[in-house]
Coordinates of C-alpha atoms in Angstrom, one line a residue:
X1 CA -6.4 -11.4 4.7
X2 CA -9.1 -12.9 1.9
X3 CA -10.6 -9.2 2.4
X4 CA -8.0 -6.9 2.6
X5 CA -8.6 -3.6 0.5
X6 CA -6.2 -1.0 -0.6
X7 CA -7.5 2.6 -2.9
X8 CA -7.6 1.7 -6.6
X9 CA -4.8 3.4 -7.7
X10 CA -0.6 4.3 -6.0
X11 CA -0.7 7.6 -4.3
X12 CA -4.0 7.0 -2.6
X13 CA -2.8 4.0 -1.2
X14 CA 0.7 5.4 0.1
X15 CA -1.8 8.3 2.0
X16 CA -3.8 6.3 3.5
X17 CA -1.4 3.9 4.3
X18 CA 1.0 6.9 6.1
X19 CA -1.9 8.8 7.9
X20 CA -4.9 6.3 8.6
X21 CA -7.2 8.6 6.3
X22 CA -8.3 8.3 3.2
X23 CA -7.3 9.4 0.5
X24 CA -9.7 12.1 -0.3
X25 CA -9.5 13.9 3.1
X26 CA -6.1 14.3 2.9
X27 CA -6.3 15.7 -0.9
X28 CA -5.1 12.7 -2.8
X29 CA -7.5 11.1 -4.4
X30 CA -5.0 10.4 -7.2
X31 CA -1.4 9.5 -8.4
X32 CA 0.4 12.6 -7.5
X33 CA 1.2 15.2 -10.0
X34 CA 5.0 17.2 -10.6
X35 CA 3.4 20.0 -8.8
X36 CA 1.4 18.8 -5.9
X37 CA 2.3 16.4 -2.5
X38 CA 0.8 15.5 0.4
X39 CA 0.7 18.2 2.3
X40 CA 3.0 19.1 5.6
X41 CA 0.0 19.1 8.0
X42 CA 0.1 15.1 7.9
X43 CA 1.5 13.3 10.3
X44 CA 2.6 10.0 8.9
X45 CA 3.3 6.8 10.3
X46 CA 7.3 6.8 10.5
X47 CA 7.3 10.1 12.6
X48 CA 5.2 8.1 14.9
X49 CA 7.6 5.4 15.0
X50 CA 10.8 7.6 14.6
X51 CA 9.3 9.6 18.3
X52 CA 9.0 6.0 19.6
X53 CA 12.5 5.6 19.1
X54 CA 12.1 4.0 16.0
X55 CA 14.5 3.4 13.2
X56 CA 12.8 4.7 10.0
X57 CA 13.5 3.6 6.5
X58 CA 11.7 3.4 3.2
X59 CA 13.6 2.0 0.6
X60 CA 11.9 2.3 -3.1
X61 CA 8.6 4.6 -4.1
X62 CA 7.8 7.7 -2.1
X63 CA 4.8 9.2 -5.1
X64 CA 3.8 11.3 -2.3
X65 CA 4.9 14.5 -4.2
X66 CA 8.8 16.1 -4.3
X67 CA 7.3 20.3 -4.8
X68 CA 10.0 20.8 -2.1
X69 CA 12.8 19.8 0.1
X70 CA 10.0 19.2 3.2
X71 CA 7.9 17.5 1.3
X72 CA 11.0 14.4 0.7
X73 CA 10.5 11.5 2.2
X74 CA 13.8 11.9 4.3
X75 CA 12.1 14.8 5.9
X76 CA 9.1 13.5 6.7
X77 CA 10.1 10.6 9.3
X78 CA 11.6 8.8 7.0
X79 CA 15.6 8.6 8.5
X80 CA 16.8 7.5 5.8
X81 CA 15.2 6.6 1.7
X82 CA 16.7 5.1 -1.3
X83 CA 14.5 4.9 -4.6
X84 CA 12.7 6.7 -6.3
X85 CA 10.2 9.9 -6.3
X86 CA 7.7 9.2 -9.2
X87 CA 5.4 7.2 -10.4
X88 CA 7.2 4.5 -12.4
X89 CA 11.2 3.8 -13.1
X90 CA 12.6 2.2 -15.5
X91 CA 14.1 -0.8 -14.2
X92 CA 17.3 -0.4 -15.6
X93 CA 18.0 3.0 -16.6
X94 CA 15.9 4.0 -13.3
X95 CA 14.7 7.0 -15.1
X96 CA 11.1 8.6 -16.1
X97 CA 10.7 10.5 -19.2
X98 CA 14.4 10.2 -19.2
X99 CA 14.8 12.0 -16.8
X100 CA 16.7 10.4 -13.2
X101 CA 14.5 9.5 -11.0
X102 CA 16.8 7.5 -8.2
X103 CA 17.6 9.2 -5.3
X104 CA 19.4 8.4 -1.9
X105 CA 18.1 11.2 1.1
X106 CA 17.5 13.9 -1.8
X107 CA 20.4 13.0 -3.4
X108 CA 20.6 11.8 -7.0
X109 CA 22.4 8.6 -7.3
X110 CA 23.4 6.6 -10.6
X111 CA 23.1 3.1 -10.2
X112 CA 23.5 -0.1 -12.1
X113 CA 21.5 -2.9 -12.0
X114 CA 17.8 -4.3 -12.0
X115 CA 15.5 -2.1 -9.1
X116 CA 14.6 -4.8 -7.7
X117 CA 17.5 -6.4 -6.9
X118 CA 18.9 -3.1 -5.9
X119 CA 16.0 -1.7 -3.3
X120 CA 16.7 -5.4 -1.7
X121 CA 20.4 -5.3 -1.4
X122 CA 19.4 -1.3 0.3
X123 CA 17.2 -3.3 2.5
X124 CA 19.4 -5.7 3.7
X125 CA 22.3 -3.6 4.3
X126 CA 20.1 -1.3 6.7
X127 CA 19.3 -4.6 8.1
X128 CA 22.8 -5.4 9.1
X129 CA 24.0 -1.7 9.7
X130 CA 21.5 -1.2 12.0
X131 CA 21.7 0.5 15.5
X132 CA 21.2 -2.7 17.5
X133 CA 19.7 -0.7 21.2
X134 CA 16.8 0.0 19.0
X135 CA 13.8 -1.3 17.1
X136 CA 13.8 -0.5 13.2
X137 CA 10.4 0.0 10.3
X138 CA 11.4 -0.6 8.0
X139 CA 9.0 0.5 4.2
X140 CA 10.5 -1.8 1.4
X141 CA 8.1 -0.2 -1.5
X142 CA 9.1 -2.4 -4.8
X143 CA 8.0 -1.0 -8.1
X144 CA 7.3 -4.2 -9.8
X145 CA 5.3 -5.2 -11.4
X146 CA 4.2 -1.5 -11.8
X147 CA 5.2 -0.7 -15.3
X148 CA 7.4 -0.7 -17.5
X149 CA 7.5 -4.0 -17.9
X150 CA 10.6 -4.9 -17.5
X151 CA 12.3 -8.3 -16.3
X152 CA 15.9 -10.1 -16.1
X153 CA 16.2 -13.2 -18.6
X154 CA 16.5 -15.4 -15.8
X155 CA 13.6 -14.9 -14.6
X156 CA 11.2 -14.7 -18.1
X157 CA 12.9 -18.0 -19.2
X158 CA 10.7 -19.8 -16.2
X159 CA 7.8 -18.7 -18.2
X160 CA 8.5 -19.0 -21.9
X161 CA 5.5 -21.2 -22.2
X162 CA 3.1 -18.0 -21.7
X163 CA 2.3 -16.6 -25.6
X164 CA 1.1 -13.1 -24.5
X165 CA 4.8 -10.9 -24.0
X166 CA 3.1 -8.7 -21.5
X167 CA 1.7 -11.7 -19.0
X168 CA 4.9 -13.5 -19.4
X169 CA 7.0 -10.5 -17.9
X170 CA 4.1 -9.6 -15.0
X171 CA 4.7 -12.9 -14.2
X172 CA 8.8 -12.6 -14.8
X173 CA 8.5 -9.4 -12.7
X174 CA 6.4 -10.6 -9.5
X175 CA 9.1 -13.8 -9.5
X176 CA 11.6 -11.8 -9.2
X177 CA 10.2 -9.7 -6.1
X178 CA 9.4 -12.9 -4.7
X179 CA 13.1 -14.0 -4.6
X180 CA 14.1 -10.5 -3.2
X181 CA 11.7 -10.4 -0.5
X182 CA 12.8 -14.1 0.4
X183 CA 16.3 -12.8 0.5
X184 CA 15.6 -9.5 3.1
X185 CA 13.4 -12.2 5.0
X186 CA 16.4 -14.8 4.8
X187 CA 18.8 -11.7 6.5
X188 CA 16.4 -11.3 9.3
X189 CA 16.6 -14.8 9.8
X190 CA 20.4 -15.2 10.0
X191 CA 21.0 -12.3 12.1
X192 CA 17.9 -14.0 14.4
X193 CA 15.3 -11.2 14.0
X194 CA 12.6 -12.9 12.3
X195 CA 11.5 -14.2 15.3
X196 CA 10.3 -10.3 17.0
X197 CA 9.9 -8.9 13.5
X198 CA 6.0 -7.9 12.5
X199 CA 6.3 -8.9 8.9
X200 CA 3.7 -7.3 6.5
X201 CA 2.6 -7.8 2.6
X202 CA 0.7 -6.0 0.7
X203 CA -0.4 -4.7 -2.7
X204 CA -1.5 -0.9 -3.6
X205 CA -4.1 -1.6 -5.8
X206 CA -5.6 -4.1 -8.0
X207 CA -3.9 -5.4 -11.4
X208 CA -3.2 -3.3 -14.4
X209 CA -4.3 -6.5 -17.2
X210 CA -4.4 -5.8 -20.8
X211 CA -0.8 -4.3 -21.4
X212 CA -0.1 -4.6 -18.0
X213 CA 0.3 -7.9 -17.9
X214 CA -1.9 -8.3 -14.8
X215 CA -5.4 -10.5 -14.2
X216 CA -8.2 -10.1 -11.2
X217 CA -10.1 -12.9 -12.4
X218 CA -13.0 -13.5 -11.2
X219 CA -12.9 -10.5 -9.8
X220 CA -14.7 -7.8 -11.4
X221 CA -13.1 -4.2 -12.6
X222 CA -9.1 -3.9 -12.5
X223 CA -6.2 -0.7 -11.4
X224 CA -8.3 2.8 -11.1
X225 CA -11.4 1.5 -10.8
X226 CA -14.1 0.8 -7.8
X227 CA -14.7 -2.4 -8.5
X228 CA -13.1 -5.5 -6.2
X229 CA -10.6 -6.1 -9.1
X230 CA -9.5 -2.5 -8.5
X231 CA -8.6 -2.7 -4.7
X232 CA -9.2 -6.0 -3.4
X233 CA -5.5 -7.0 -3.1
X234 CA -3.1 -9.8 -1.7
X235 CA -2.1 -9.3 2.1
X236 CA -0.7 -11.4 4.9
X237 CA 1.0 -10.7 8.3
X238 CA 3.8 -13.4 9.9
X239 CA 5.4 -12.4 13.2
X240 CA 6.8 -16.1 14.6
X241 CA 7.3 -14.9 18.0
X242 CA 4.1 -13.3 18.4
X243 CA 1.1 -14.5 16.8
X244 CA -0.7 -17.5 16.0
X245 CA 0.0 -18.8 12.7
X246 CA -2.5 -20.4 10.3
X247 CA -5.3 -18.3 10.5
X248 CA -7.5 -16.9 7.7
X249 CA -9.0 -13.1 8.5
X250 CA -12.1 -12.9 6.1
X251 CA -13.4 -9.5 6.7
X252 CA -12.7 -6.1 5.8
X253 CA -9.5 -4.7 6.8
X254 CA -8.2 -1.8 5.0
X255 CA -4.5 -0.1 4.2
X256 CA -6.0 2.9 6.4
X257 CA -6.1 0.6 9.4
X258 CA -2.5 -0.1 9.7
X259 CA -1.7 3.4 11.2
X260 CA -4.0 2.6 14.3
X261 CA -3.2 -1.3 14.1
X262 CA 0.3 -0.9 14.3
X263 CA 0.1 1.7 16.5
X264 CA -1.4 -0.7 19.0
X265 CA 1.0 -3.3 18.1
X266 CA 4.0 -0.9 18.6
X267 CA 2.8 1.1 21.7
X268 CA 3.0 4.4 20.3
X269 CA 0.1 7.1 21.2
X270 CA -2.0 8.8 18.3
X271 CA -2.6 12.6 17.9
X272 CA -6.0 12.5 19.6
X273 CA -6.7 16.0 17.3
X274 CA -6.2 13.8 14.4
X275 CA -9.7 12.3 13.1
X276 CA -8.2 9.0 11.9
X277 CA -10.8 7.0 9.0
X278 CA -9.0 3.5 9.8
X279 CA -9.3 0.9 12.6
X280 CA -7.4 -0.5 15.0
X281 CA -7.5 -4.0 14.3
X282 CA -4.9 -5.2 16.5
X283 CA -7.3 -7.6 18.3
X284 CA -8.5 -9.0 15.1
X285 CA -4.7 -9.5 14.2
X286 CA -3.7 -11.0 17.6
X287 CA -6.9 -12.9 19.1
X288 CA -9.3 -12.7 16.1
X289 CA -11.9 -10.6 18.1
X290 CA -13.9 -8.8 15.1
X291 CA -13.7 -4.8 15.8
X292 CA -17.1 -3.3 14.8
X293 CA -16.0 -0.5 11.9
X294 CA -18.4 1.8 11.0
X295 CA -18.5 2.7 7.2
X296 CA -15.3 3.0 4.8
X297 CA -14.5 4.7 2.0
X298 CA -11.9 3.5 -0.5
X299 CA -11.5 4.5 -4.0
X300 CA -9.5 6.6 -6.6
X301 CA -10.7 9.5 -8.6
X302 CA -14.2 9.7 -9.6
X303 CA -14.2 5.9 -8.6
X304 CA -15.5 5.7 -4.9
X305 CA -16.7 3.0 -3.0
X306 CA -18.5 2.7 0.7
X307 CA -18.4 -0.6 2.6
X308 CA -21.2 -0.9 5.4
X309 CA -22.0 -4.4 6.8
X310 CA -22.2 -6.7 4.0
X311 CA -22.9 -3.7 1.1
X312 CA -20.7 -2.1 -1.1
X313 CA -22.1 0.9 -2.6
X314 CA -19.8 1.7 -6.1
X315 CA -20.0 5.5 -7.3
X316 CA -18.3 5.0 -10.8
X317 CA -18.1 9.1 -11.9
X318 CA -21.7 9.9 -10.4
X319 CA -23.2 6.0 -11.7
X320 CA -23.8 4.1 -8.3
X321 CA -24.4 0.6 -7.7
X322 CA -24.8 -1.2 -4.8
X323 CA -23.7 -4.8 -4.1
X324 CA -24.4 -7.4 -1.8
X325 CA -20.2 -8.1 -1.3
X326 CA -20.1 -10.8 1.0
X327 CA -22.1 -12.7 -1.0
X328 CA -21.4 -11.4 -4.4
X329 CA -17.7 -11.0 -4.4
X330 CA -17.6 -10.8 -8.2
X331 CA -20.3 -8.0 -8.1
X332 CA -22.4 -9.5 -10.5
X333 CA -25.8 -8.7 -9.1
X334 CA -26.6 -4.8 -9.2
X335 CA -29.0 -4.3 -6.1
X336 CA -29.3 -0.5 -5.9
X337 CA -33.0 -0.4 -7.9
X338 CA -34.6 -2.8 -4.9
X339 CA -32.3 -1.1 -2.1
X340 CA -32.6 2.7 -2.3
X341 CA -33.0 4.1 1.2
X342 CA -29.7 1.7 1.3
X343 CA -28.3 3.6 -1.7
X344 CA -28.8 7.2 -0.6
X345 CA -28.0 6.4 2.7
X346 CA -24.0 5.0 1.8
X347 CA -24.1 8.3 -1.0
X348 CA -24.6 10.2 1.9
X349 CA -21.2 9.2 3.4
X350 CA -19.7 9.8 0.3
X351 CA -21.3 13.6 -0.1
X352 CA -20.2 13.9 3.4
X353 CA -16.9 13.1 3.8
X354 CA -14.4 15.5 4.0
X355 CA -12.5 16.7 0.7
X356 CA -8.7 18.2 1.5
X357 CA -6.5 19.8 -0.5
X358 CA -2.6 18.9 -1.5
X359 CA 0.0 21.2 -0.9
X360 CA 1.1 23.0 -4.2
X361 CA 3.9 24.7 -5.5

């Protein structure tokens, strides 16, 4: 997906991602505080899938909010999660603030090793423990290269050539995912599941750069902002047995579809009192028959974006500008002065939209 858009920042993109809303209606428009969640009148993805006989696991970050026992992954369709609660880990100590953050179902667990290497040895071992009469979703929610920045020697020796410390370990870090996601995709091949398996990648948000390590280039903005560098991220489906390989999807799709795409995909029914804000794009994904969307809000914060048709409108804390995004990918052209009815139509969406609030403890 040369299009594909997530929210600019974590917890946005793991709302919209679980309830096919975004992130403001459901009341996180940002990373999730100590004190706050998602709230319980959500329903997410993996109860879907757990009530269509689903297995249910996420293995790595929940940042959904932890204010009580309900609000745990493990109790929210989720049968089963290993990782971590927070925002960011160490990737050793597996601890925030020093304080543990490395759980198994609600349980704290002390571990030893690198996180990545650990959330893909959980992976595959629900892989090959699995109840083989039924179908398993499985969430495998890395932390790298979210900071700290943190990788094995092995892996920054490969790029000892790059001067600046922080690049070099980005790029240390996203190698070493790379190898763990080959080795959970290597299990589903020996135990002959790659074949049926709806295989998914994707990225939260746009690169941290400076001392994250990261780069959008050309792409204009970066993490937490509006811009495309912000949310315009890496994605790609693969699902041998069936769909077509080989082909290149160049318009929007968003992290809020997937709830209604895979929905479709998996044959599961939708709340029909839930007002979902994605799309079912399941016959984009499987035939490449464009579904008309109407307009789509993304964003993190004060920083808000609509898409409509080929324009972006960007509302940077109350600052808008509009952009001719198909176009303009890099947003270098400001168009809002010669396109204002355009303008204060897409802020209408944005005044519009419904704002919800998290639960709280």
């Amino acid at each position: 997906f040369t299009q594909y858009h997530a929210n600019a920042v974590c917890s946005p993109t793991r709302a919209s991602f679980h309830t096919g809303r975004t992130a403001f209606r459901v009341g996180v428009p940002s990373p999730v505080p100590r004190n706050e969640a998602l709230p319980l009148s959500e329903k997410l993805l993996p109860q879907y899938l757990a009530n269509a006989g689903y297995q249910t696991w996420l293995v790595g970050k929940w940042h959904l909010g932890s204010i009580s026992e309900a609000h745990l992954p493990h109790k929210r369709g989720y049968q089963h999660h290993y990782g971590f609660l927070g925002g960011a880990v160490d990737y050793y100590t597996h601890s925030m603030m020093n304080r543990l953050d490395w759980y198994r179902n609600g349980e704290a667990v002390e571990e030893t090793g690198y996180s990545t290497d650990l959330l893909a040895s959980e992976a595959i071992s629900l892989i090959k423990k699995r109840d083989e009469s039924k179908p398993f979703f499985l969430n495998l929610s890395f932390n790298a290269p979210h900071t700290p920045l943190q990788a094995p020697e092995s892996f920054l020796a490969n790029f000892a050539q790059v001067a600046n410390v922080n690049r070099r370990t980005y790029l240390a870090m996203i190698q070493a995912m790379d190898a763990a996601i080959g080795k959970v995709y290597e299990t589903l091949e020996e135990l002959g599941l790659a074949e049926n398996t709806l295989f998914v990648f994707m990225s939260d948000n746009g690169a941290q750069t400076g001392m994250g390590g990261g780069s959008n280039t050309p792409l204009r903005g970066a993490k937490d902002g509006a811009f495309e560098g912000g949310m315009r991220v890496s994605a790609f489906v693969l699902w041998p047995g069936g769909l077509e390989g080989g082909w290149v999807f160049d318009r929007l799709f968003t992290v809020m579809d997937w709830l209604p795409t895979l929905a479709a995909a998996a044959r599961f029914e939708i709340d029909p009192s839930i007002a979902l804000d994605g799309f079912n794009m399941w016959p984009y994904v499987h035939d490449g028959n464009w579904v008309e969307r109407g307009p789509t809000i993304l964003g993190g914060g004060a920083n808000r974006a609509v898409f409509s048709g080929d324009w972006k409108l960007v509302d940077t804390e109350g600052r808008r500008s509009l952009f001719r995004i198909a176009e303009d990918p890099n947003e270098e052209k400001d168009v809002a002065a010669q396109n204002a009815e355009v303008v204060e139509r897409l802020a209408a969406v944005l005044r519009d939209h419904p704002v919800g609030t998290p639960d709280r403890m």
